[in-house]
Tab-separated table of C-alpha atoms in Angstrom:
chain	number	residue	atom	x	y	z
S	20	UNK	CA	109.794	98.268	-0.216
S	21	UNK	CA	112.919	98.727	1.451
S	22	UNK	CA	116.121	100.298	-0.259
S	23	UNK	CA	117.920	97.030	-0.426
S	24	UNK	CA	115.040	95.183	-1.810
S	25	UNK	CA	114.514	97.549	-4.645
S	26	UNK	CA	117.771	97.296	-5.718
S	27	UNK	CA	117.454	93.471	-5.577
S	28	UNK	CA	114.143	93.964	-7.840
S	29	UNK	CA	116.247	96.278	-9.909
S	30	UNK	CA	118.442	93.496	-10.731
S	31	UNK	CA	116.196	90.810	-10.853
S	32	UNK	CA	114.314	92.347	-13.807
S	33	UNK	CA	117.355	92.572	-15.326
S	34	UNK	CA	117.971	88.523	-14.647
S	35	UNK	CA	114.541	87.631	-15.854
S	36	UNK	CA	114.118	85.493	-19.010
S	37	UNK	CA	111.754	83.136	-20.202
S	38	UNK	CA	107.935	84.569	-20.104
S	39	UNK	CA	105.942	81.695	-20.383
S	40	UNK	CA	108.476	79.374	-20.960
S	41	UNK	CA	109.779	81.114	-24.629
S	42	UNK	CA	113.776	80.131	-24.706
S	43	UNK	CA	113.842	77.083	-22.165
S	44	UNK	CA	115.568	74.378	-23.819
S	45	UNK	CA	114.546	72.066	-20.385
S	46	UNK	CA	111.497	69.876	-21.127
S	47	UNK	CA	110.630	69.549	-17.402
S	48	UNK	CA	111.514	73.491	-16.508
S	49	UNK	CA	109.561	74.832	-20.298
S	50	UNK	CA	106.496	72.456	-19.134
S	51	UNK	CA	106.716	73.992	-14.931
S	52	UNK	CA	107.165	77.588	-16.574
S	53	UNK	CA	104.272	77.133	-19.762
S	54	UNK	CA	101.435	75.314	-18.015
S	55	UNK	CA	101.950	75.888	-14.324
S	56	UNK	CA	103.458	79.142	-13.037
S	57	UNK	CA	101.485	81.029	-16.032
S	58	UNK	CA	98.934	78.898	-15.401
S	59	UNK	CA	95.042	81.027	-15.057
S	60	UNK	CA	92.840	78.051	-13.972
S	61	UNK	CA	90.081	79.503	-11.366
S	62	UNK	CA	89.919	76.570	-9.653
S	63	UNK	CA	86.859	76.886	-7.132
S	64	UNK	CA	89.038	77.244	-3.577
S	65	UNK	CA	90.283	80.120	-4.763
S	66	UNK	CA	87.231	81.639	-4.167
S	67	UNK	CA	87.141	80.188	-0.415
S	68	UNK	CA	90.420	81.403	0.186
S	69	UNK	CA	89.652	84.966	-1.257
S	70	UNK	CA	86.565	85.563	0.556
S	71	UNK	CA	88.221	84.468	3.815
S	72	UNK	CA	91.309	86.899	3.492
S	73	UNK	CA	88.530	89.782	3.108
S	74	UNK	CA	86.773	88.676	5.960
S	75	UNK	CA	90.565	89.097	7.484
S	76	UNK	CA	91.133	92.319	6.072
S	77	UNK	CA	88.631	94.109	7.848
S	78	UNK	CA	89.059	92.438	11.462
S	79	UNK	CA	90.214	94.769	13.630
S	80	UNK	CA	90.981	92.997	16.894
S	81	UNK	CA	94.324	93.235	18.415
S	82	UNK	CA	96.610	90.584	19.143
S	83	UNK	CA	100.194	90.355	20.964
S	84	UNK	CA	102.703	89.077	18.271
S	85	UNK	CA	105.877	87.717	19.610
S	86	UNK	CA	108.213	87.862	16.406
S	87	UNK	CA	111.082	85.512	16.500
S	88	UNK	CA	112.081	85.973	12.645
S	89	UNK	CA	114.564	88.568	11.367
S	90	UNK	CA	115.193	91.851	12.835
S	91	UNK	CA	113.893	90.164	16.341
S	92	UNK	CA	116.126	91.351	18.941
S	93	UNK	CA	114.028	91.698	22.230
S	94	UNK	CA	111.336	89.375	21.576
S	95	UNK	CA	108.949	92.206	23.038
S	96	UNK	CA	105.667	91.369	22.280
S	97	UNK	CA	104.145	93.871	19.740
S	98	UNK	CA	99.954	94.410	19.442
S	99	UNK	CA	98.997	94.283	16.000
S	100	UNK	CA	95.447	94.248	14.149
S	101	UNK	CA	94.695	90.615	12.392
S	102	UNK	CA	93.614	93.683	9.460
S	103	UNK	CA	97.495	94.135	9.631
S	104	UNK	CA	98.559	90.727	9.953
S	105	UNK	CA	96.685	89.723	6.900
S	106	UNK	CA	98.089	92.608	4.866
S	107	UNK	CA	101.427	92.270	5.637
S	108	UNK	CA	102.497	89.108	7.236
S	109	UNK	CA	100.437	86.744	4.827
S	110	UNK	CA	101.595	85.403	1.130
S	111	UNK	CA	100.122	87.388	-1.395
S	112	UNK	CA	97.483	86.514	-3.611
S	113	UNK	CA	99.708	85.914	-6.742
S	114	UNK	CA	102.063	83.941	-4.779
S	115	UNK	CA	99.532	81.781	-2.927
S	116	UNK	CA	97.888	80.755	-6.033
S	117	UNK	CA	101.767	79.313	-7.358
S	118	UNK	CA	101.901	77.479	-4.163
S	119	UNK	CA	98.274	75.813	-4.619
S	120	UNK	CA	99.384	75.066	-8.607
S	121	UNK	CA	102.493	73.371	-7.143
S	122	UNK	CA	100.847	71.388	-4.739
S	123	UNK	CA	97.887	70.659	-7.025
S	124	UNK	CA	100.886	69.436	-9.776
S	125	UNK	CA	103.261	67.178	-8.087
S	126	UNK	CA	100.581	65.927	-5.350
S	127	UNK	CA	103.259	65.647	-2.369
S	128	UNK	CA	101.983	63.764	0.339
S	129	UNK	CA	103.844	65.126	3.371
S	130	UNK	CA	104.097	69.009	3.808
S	131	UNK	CA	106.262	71.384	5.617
S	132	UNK	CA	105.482	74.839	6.221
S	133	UNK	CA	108.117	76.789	8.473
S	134	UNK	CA	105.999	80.336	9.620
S	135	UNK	CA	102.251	79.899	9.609
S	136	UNK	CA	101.743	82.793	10.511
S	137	UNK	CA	97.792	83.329	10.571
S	138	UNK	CA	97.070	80.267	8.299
S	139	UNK	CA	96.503	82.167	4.554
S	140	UNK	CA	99.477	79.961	2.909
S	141	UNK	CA	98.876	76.665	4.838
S	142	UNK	CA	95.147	77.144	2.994
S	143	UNK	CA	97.012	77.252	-0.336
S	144	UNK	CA	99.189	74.548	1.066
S	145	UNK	CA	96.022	72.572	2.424
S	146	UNK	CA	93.409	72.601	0.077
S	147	UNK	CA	94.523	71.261	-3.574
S	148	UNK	CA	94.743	67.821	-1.824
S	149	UNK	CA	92.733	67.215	1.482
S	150	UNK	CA	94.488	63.584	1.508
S	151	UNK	CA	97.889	65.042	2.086
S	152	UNK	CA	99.431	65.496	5.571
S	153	UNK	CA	99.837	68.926	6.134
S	154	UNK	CA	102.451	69.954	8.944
S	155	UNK	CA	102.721	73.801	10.150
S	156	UNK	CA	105.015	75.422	12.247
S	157	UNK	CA	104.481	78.784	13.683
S	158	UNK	CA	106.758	80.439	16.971
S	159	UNK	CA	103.570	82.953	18.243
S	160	UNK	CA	101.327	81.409	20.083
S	161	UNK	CA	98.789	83.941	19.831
S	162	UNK	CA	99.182	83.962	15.958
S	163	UNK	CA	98.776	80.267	15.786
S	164	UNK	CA	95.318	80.644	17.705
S	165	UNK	CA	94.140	83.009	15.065
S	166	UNK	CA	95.836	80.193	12.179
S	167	UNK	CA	93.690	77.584	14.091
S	168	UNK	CA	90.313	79.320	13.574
S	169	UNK	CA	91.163	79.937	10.111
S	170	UNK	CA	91.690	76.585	9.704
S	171	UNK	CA	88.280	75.349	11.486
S	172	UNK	CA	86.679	77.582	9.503
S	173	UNK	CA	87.458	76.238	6.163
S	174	UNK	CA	87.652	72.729	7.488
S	175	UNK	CA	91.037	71.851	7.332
S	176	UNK	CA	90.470	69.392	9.617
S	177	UNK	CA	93.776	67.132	8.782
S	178	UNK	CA	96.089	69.819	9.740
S	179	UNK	CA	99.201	69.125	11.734
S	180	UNK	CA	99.743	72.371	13.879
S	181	UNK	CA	103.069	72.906	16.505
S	182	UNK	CA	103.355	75.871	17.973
S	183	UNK	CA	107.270	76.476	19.185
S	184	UNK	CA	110.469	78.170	17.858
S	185	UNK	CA	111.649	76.034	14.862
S	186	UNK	CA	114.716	75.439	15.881
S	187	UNK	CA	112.885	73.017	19.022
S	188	UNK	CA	109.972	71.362	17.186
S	189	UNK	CA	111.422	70.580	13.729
S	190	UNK	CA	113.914	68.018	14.722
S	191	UNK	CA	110.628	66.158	16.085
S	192	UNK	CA	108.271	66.218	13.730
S	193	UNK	CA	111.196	65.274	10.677
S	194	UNK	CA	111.806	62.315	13.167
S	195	UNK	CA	108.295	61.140	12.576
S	196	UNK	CA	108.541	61.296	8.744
S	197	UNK	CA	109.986	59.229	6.707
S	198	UNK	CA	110.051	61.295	3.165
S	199	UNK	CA	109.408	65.188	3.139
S	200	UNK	CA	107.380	66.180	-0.169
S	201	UNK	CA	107.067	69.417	-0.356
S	202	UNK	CA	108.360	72.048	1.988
S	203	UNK	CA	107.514	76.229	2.607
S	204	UNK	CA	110.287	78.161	4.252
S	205	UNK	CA	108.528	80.941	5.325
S	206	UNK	CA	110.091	82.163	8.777
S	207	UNK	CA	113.260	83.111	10.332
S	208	UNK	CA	114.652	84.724	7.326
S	209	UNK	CA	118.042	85.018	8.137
S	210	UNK	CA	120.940	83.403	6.501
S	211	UNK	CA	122.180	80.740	9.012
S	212	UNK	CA	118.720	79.692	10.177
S	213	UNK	CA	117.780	79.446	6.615
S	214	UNK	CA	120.036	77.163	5.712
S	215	UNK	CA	119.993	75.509	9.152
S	216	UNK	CA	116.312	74.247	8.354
S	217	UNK	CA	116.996	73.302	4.390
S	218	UNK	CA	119.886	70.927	5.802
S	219	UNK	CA	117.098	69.386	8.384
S	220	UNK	CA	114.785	69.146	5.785
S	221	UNK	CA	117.281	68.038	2.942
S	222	UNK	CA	117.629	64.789	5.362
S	223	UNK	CA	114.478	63.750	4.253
S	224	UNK	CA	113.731	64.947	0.885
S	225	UNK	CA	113.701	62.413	-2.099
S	226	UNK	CA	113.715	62.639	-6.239
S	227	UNK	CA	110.555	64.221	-6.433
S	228	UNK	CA	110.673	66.531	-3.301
S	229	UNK	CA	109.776	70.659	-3.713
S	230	UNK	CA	111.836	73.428	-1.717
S	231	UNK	CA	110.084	76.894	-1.277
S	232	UNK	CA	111.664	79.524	-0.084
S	233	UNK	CA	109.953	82.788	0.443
S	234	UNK	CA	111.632	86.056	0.668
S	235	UNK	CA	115.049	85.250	-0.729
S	236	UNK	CA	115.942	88.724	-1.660
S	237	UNK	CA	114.641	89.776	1.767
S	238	UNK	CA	118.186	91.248	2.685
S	239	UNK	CA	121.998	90.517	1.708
S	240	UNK	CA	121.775	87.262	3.776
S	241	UNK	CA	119.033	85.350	2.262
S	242	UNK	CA	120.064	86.350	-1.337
S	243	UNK	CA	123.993	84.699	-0.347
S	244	UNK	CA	121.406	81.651	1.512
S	245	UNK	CA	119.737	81.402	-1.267
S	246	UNK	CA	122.864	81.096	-4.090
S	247	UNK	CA	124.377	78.207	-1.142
S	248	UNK	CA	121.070	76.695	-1.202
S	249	UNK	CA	121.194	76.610	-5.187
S	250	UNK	CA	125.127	75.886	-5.413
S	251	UNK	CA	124.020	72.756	-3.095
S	252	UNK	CA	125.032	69.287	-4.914
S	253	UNK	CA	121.626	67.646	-3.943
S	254	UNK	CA	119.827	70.517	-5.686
S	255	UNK	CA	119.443	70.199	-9.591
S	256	UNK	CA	116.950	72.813	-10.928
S	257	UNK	CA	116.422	75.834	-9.083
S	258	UNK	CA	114.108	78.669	-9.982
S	259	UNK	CA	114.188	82.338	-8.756
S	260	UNK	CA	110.800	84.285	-9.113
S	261	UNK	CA	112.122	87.459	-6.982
S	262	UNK	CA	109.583	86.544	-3.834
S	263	UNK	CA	109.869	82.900	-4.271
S	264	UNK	CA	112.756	80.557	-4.870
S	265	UNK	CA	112.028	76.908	-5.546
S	266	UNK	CA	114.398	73.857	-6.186
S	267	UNK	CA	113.891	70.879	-6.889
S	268	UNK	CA	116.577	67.179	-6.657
S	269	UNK	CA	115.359	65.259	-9.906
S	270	UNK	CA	118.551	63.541	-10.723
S	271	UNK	CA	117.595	63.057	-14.293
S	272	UNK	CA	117.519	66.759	-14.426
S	273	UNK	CA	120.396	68.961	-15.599
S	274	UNK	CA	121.835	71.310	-13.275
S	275	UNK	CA	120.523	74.789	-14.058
S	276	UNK	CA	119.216	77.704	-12.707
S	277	UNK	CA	116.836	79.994	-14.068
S	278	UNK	CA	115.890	83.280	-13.379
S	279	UNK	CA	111.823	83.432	-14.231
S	280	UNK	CA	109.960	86.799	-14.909
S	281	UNK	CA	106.809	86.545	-13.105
């Protein structure tokens, strides 16, 4: 953990209220906190996902990574172990789990992820609902091969995969949609691309629509993203859990924020 982000954590625990939902006077935000993010349910692809990110953990064969996210200056490509890739550059176990509740809960139909990276969220993205359209971006081509296997291999067969620098393929595929459900930022975390992509995606979200954002303490620019994003009129409830943020547009929701210890 980096200096700035332990300072950030430093703070956040400071923030955090409302463990399990104790103090929340919001129906909607008591019921998200009580029976969803503290939610222990073992549902069964947990398992599937689990025993595919060890069978990650201990591949060591080498891959050129082109990086186009933060901190990307040369776009030199780096060679890095898939062992590496699933230990650093994939969502955590904790946090994946959140994302499957979510999708499991509000059963979005159309789904956005922005960095698929080698595929470990788009499976907690993919499998609560094999119905839904699933759409993933991801800028390395040689990552996305390695995402594509992953996803053969648990059968995502419905998957929606682009492979190209956000900025290029998003306008495209939000042109083909009419309504956006649910949507993972998880890529390009830096403050003007951030918030370049929510606007895109705020063009097509509706009443019931989800917004995650990963890494929003990453660095001084995603936290000030981040407080635009929730400062945003369109955005009524909006949740920070350190690594995630999520926000939501329910108009018969009160505008709050909440700062959840998780």
């Amino acid at each position: 953990m980096n200096l700035f982000l332990a300072k950030s954590y430093f703070k956040y625990l400071l923030k955090a209220r409302f463990k399990k939902g104790y103090g929340l006077h919001s129906p909607f935000v008591f019921n998200l906190v009580r029976e969803l993010i503290y939610c222990q349910y073992p549902y069964y692809a947990f398992n599937k996902i689990n025993a595919y990110r060890k069978k990650l953990d201990v591949t060591q064969a080498t891959v050129e990574v082109s990086d186009y996210g933060a901190g990307s200056q040369t776009m030199e490509p780096l060679k890095r172990k898939v062992s590496d890739l699933a230990a650093k550059s994939s969502i955590n176990k904790k946090y994946g789990e959140l994302l499957f509740r979510l999708v499991a809960e509000f059963k979005p139909q159309n789904i956005l992820e922005l960095g698929t990276s080698i595929g470990v969220s788009t499976l907690y993205l993919a499998l609560p609902n094999k119905s839904a359209k699933v759409y993933t971006i991801e800028g390395c081509e040689n990552t996305a091969k390695i995402a594509a296997k992953t996803f053969s291999d648990l059968q995502c067969n419905e998957l929606k995969q682009t492979t190209g620098q956000f900025r290029d393929v998003l306008p495209g595929i939000l042109g083909a949609l009419e309504d956006l459900d649910f949507v993972f930022f998880d890529g390009h975390h830096e403050k003007q691309a951030t918030l370049e992509y929510f606007d895109l995606c705020l063009s097509k979200a509706n009443n019931e629509s989800v917004f995650v954002f990963d890494d929003i303490h990453w660095s001084s620019g995603m936290e000030e993203a981040w407080k635009i994003i929730c400062d945003h009129p369109s955005v009524t409830v909006s949740m920070d859990l350190f690594q995630l943020g999520i926000v939501f547009f329910r108009k018969e929701c009160q505008k709050q924020h909440f700062v959840i210890k998780y």
